[in-house]
Short mmCIF file of C-alpha atoms in Angstrom, two decimals:
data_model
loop_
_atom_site.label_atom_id
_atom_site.label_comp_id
_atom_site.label_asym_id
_atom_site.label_seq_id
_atom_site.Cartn_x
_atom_site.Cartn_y
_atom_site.Cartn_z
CA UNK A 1 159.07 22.73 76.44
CA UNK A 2 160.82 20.79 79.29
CA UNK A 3 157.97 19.41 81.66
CA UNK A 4 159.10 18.82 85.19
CA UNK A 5 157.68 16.42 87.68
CA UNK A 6 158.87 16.50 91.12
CA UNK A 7 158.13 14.00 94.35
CA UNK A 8 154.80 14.53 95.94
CA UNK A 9 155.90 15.51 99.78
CA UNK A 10 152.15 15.58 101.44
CA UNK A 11 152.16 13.44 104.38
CA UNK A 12 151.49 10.58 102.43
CA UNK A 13 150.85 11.18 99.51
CA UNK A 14 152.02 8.61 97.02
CA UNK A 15 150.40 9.88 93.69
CA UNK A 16 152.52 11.18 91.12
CA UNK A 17 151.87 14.20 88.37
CA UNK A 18 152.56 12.13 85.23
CA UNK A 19 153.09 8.44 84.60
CA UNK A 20 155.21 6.85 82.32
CA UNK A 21 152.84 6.50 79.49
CA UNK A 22 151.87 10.18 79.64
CA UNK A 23 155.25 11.27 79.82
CA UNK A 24 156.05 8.94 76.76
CA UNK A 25 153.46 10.87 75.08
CA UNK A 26 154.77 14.53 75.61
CA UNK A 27 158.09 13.32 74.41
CA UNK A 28 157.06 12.06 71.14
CA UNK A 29 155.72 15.35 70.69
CA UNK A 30 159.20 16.46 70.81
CA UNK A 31 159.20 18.17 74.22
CA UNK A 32 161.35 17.34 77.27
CA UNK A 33 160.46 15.59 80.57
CA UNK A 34 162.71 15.79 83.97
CA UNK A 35 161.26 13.58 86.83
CA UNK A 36 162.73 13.82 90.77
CA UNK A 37 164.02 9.94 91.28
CA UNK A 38 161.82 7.94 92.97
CA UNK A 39 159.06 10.08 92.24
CA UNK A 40 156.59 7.06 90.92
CA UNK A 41 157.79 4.87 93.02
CA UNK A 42 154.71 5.05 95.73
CA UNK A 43 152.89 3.44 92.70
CA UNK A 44 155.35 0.54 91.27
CA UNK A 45 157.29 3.04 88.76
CA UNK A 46 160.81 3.20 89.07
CA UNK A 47 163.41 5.15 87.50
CA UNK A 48 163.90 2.77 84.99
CA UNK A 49 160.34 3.00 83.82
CA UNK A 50 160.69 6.80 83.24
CA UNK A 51 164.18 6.56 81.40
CA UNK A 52 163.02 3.57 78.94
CA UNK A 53 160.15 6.26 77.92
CA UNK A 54 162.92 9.49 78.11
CA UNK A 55 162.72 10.99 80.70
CA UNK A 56 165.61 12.56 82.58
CA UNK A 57 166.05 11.50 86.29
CA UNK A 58 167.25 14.00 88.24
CA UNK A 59 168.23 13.93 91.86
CA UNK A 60 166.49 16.52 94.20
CA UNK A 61 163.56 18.44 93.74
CA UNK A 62 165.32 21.91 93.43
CA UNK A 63 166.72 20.14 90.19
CA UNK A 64 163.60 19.55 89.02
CA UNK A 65 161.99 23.32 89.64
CA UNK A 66 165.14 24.95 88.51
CA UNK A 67 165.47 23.26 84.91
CA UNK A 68 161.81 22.91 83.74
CA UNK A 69 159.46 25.47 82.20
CA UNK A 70 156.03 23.84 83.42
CA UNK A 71 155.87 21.53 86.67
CA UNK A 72 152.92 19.09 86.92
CA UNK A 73 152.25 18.05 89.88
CA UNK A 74 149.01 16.72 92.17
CA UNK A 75 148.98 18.19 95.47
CA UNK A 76 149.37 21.61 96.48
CA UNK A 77 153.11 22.95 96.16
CA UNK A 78 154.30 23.02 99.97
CA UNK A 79 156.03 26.01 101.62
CA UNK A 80 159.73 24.84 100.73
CA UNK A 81 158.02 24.02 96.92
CA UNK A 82 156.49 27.05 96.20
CA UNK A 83 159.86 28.82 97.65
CA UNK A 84 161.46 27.38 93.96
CA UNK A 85 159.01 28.51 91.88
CA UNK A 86 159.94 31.15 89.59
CA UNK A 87 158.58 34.49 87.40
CA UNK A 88 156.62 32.83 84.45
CA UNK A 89 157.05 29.50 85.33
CA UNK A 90 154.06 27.36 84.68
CA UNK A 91 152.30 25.32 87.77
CA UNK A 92 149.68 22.90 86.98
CA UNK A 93 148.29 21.30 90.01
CA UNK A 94 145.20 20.89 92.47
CA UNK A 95 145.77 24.13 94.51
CA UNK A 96 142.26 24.64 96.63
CA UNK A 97 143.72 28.02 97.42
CA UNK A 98 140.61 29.92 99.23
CA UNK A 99 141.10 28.69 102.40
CA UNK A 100 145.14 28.65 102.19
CA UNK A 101 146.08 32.22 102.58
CA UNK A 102 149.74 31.26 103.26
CA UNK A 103 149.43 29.43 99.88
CA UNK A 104 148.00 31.85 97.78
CA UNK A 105 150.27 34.89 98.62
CA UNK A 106 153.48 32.49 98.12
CA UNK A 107 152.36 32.45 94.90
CA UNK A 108 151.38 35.73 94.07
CA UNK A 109 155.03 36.78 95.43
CA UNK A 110 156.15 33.59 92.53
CA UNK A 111 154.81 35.47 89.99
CA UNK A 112 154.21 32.09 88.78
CA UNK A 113 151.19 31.11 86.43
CA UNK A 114 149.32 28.90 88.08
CA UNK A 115 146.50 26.80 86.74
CA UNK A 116 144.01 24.75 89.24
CA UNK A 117 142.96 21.26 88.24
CA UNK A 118 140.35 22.21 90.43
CA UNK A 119 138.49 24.96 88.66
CA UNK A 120 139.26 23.83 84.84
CA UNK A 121 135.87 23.82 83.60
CA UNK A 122 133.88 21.92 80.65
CA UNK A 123 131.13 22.12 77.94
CA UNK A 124 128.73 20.81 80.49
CA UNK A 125 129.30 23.12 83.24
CA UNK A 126 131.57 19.94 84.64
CA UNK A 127 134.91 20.06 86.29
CA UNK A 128 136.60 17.43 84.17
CA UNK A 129 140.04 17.31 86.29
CA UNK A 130 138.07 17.53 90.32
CA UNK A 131 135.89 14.60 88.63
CA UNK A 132 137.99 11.61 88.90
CA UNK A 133 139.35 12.38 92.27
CA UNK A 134 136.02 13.24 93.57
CA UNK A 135 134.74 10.09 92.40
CA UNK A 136 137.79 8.04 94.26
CA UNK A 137 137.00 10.07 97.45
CA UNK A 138 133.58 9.93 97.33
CA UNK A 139 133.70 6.44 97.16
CA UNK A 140 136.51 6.46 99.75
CA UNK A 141 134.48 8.66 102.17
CA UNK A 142 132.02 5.29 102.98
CA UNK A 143 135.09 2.69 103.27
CA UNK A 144 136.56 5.32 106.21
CA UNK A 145 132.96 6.18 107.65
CA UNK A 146 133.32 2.16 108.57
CA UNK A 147 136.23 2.19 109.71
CA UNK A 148 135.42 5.26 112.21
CA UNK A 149 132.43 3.86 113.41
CA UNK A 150 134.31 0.50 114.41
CA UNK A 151 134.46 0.88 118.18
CA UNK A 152 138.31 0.43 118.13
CA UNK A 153 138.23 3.93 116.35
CA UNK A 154 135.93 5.47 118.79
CA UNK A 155 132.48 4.87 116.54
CA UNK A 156 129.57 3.12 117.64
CA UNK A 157 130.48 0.17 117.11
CA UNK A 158 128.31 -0.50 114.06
CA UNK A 159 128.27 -2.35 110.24
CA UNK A 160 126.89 -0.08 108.00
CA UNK A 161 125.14 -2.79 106.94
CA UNK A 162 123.50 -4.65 109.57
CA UNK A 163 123.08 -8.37 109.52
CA UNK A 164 119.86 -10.43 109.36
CA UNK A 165 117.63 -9.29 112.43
CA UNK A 166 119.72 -6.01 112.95
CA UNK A 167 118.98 -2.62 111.79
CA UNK A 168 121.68 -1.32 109.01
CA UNK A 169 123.33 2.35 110.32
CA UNK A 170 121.67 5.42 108.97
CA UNK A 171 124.35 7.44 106.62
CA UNK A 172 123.64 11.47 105.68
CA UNK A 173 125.15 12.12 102.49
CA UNK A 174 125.20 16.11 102.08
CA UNK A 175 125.51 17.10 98.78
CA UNK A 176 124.42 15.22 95.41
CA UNK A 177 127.24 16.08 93.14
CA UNK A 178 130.17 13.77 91.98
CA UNK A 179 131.01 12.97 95.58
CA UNK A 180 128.06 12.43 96.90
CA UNK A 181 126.73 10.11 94.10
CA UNK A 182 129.62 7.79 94.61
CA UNK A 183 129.43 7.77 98.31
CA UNK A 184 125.73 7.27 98.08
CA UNK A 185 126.37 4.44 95.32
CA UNK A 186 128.99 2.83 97.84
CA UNK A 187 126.51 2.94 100.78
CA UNK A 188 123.80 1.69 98.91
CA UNK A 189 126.11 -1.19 97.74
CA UNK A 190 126.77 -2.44 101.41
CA UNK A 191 123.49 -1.81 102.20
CA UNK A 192 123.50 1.25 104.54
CA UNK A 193 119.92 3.06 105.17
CA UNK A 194 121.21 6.00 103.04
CA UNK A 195 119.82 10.03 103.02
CA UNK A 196 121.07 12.26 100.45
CA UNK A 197 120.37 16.24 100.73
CA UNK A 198 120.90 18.28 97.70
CA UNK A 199 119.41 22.02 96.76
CA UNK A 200 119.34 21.36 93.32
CA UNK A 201 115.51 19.55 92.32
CA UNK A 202 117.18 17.79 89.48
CA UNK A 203 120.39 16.68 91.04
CA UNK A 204 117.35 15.08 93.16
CA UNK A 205 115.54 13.62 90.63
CA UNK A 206 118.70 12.19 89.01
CA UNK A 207 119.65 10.68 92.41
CA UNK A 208 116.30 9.00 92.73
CA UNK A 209 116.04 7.96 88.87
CA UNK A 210 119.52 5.90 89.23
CA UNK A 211 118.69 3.81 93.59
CA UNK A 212 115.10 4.30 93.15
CA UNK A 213 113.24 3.61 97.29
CA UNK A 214 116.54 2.28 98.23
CA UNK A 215 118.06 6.07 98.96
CA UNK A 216 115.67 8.93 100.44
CA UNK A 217 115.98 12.51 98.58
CA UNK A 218 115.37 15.41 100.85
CA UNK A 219 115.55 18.75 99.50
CA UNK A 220 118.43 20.47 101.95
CA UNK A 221 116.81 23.20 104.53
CA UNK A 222 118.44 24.17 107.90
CA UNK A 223 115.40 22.01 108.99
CA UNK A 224 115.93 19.02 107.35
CA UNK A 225 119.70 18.68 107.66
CA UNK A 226 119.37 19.54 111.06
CA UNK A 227 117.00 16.73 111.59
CA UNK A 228 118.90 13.72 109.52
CA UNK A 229 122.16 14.63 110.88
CA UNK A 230 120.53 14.40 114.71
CA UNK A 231 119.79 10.72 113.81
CA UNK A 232 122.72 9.92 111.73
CA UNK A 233 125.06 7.15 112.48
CA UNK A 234 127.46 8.41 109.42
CA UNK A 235 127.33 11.84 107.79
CA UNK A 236 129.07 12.69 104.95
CA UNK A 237 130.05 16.23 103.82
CA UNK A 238 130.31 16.11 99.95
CA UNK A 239 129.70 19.57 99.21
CA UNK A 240 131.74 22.01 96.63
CA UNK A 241 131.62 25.61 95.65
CA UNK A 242 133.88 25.80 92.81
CA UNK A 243 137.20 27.76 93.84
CA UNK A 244 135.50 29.21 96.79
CA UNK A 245 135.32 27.97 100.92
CA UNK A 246 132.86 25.23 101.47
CA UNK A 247 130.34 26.72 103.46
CA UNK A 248 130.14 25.79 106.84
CA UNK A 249 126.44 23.92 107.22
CA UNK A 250 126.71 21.47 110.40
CA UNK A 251 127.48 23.71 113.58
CA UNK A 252 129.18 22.84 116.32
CA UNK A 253 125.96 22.90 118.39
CA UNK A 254 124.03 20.55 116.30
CA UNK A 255 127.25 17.89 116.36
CA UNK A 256 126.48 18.41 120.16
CA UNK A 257 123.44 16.60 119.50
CA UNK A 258 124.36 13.70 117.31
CA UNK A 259 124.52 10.56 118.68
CA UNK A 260 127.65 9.57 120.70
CA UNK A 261 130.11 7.85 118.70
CA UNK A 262 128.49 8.57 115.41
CA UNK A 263 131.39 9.62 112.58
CA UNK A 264 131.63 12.17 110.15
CA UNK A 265 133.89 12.16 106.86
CA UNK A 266 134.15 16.33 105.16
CA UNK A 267 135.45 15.47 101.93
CA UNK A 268 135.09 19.27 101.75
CA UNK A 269 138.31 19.70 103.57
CA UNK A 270 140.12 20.60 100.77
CA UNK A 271 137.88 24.02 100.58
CA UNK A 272 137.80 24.05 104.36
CA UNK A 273 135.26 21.90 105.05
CA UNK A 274 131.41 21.78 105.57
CA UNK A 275 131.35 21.24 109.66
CA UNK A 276 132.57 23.87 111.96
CA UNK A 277 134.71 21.35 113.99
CA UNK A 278 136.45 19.97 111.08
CA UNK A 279 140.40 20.53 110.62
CA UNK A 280 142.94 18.85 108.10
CA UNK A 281 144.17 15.15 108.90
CA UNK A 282 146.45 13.44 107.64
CA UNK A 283 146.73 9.49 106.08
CA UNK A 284 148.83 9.19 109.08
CA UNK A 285 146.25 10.25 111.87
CA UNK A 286 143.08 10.28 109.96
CA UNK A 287 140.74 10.49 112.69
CA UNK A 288 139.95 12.90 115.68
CA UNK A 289 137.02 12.99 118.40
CA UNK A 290 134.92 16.60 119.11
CA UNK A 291 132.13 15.85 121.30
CA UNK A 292 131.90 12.10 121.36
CA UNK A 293 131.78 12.31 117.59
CA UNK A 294 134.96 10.89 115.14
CA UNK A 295 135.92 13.16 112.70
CA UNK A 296 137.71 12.18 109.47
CA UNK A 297 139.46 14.74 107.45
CA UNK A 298 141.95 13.37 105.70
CA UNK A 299 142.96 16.45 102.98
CA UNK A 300 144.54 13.89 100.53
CA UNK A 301 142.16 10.94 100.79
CA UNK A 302 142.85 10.03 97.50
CA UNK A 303 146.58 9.40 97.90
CA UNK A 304 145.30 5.90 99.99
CA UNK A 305 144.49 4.38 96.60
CA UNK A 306 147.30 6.04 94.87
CA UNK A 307 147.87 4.01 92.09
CA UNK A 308 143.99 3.95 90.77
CA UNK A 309 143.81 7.88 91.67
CA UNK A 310 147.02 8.74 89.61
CA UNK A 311 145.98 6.54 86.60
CA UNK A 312 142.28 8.29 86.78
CA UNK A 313 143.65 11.94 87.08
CA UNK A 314 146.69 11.42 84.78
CA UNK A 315 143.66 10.58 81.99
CA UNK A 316 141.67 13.74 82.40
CA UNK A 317 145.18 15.85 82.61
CA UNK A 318 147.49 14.67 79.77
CA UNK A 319 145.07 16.48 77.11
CA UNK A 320 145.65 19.85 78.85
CA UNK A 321 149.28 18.86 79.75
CA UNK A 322 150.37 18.62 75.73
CA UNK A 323 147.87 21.93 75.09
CA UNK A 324 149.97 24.04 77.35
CA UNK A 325 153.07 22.49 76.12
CA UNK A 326 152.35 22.42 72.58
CA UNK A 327 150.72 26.11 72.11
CA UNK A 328 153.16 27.30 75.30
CA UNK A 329 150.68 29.04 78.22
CA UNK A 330 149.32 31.83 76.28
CA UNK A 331 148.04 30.40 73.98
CA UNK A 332 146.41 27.47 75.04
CA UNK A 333 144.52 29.62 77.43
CA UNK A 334 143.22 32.17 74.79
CA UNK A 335 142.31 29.11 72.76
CA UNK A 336 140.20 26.91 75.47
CA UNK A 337 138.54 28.89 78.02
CA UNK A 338 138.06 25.93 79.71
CA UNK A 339 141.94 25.88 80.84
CA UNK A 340 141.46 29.94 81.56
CA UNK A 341 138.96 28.79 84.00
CA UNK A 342 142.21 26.79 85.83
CA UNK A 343 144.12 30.32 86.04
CA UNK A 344 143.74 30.70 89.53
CA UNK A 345 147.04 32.99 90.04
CA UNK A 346 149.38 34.71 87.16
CA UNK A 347 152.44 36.87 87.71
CA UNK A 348 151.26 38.32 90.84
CA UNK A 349 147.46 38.87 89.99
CA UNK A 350 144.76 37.12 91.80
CA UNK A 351 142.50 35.45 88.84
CA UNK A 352 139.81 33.36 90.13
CA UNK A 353 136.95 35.66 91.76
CA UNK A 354 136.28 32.94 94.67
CA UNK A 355 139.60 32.76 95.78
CA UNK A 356 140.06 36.36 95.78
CA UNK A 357 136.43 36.92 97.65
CA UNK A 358 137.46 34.25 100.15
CA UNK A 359 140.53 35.76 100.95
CA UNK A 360 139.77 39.64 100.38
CA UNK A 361 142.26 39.79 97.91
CA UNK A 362 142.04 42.05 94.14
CA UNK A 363 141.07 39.71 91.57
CA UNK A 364 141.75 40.45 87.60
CA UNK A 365 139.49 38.75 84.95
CA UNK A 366 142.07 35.60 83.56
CA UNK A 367 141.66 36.93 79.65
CA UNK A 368 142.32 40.50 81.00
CA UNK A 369 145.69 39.54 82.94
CA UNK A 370 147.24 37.66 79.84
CA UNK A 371 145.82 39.96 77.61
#
């Protein structure tokens, strides 16, 4: 099969869809691998470094899309991407397509398969290839909550932290999952006063076992999170519906109420994001103000640390990179229904039921449309 990788184009985004090593890896499997120039080159890899492995440097994008069978890439396909996508040609990205109409019927007009990092699925219920980004974010998602509450940003003007004598700010961490873990294991590191919500008792219970009294667990109710975000000096929104819209759970009354220059970070962005006044940003203007309050909503947060995000996704992604390329699509998607939990669009037909029920569109079971 010949494996394309093209430039990342996101307002900066610097990852890249396959490293050296991993393309070195699909080659000695005896496939073939065509990489835009310059397309590792926002994380030290030059040309050079893809050519000593064999890969084939080629010159523009639209080189890239028109000669290769599967295209790996990390962020979304963009408008002028998705317009070189072809009938049967295999796209294996993050996509977040529920709340990107625009997206999602450019590529059921492709008739492209596409398969989601985001909804691949695992023997523990897991979402192997959202994991190690949502760990860099949610890690991420403290380092920028302290950099919007600086008063230069328009916070508060506080250290999440305190000193000796001075109260440490209060941080709201909504949601218990992979994000919220990591940003509650950041804040707890520089010594915030942290509160995570979570509906699940023993995401809870798991959260308490692992900081002990040094994090408070609060089972999430319109009551409670109405009353920790109202004292909040940093709220987090960490929460994920697999394939579907986040759902919208701070309002733009209650941010009326939080305290002036307190911050927010929706890590949910990618899914739309969890507070009614939140809208994409980008690395290049991360932050906005609604109401006295700094939003950050950065929809590529990851792509700051690009080199330790590529390395960390390009590990969970090779194994499902040499399926599809060793079995071709078909296959490897009868054979792991794992990967058929990725097939978000194919040939037309809508195949993940949360997309389709965000965006009112038909949906097809996955094993039904390649059947």
């Amino acid at each position: 099969m010949i494996i394309g990788v093209p430039k990342e184009i996101k307002n900066h985004e610097y990852r890249v869809g396959m490293v050296p090593a991993s393309v070195s890896e699909l080659i000695r499997q005896g496939h073939q691998v065509v990489v835009e120039t310059q397309a590792g080159a926002g994380i030290g890899f030059s040309d050079e470094d893809y050519t000593k492995v064999g890969a084939t440097i080629l010159p523009q994008a639209a080189d890239v899309f028109a000669q290769s069978e599967m295209i790996v890439k990390v962020k979304e396909p963009q408008a002028i991407e998705r317009a070189m996508l072809r009938e049967g040609q295999i796209l294996f990205t993050y996509l977040h397509l529920a709340p990107d109409p625009e997206q999602t019927h450019d590529l059921i007009n492709s008739k492209a398969v596409c398969i989601a990092y985001e909804t691949v699925t695992d023997n523990h219920g897991g979402l192997p290839l959202l994991a190690p980004m949502s760990e860099v974010a949610g890690r991420m998602s403290i380092q920028a909550g302290a950099q919007a509450l600086e008063k230069s940003n328009g916070g508060r003007g506080m250290l999440l932290g305190g000193v000796p004598g001075v109260e440490p700010a209060k941080v709201v961490v909504i949601g218990g999952g992979m994000v919220g873990r990591n940003a509650v294991q950041m804040a707890v590191g520089l010594g915030a006063d942290v509160t995570v919500l979570d509906r699940n008792p023993a995401v809870l219970r798991q959260i308490d076992a692992q900081f002990g009294n040094r994090v408070k667990t609060l089972y999430s109710t319109a009551d409670s999170l109405e009353r920790v975000v109202k004292e909040a000096d940093l709220v987090v929104g960490a929460v994920l519906i697999p394939g579907a819209a986040a759902p919208k759970l701070v309002s733009k009354e209650l941010l009326e109420e939080m305290k002036k220059g307190a911050a927010i970070v929706d890590v949910a962005i990618d899914q739309g994001g969890c507070f009614e006044t939140s809208k994409p940003t980008t690395h290049a203007e991360p932050v906005y103000i609604v109401d006295d309050v700094v939003h950050y909503c950065v929809a590529n947060m990851p792509g700051a640390v690009a080199r330790t995000s590529t390395f960390a996704l390009n590990n969970a992604t090779l194994p499902f990179i040499v399926a599809l390329a060793n079995k071709g699509y078909k296959q490897a998607l009868v054979e792991d229904k794992h990967l058929l939990e990725g097939l978000n669009v194919y040939r037309g037909t809508v195949t993940n039921q949360q997309v389709a029920e965000s965006l009112e569109l038909d949906f097809v079971l996955p094993a039904q449309a390649i059947a």
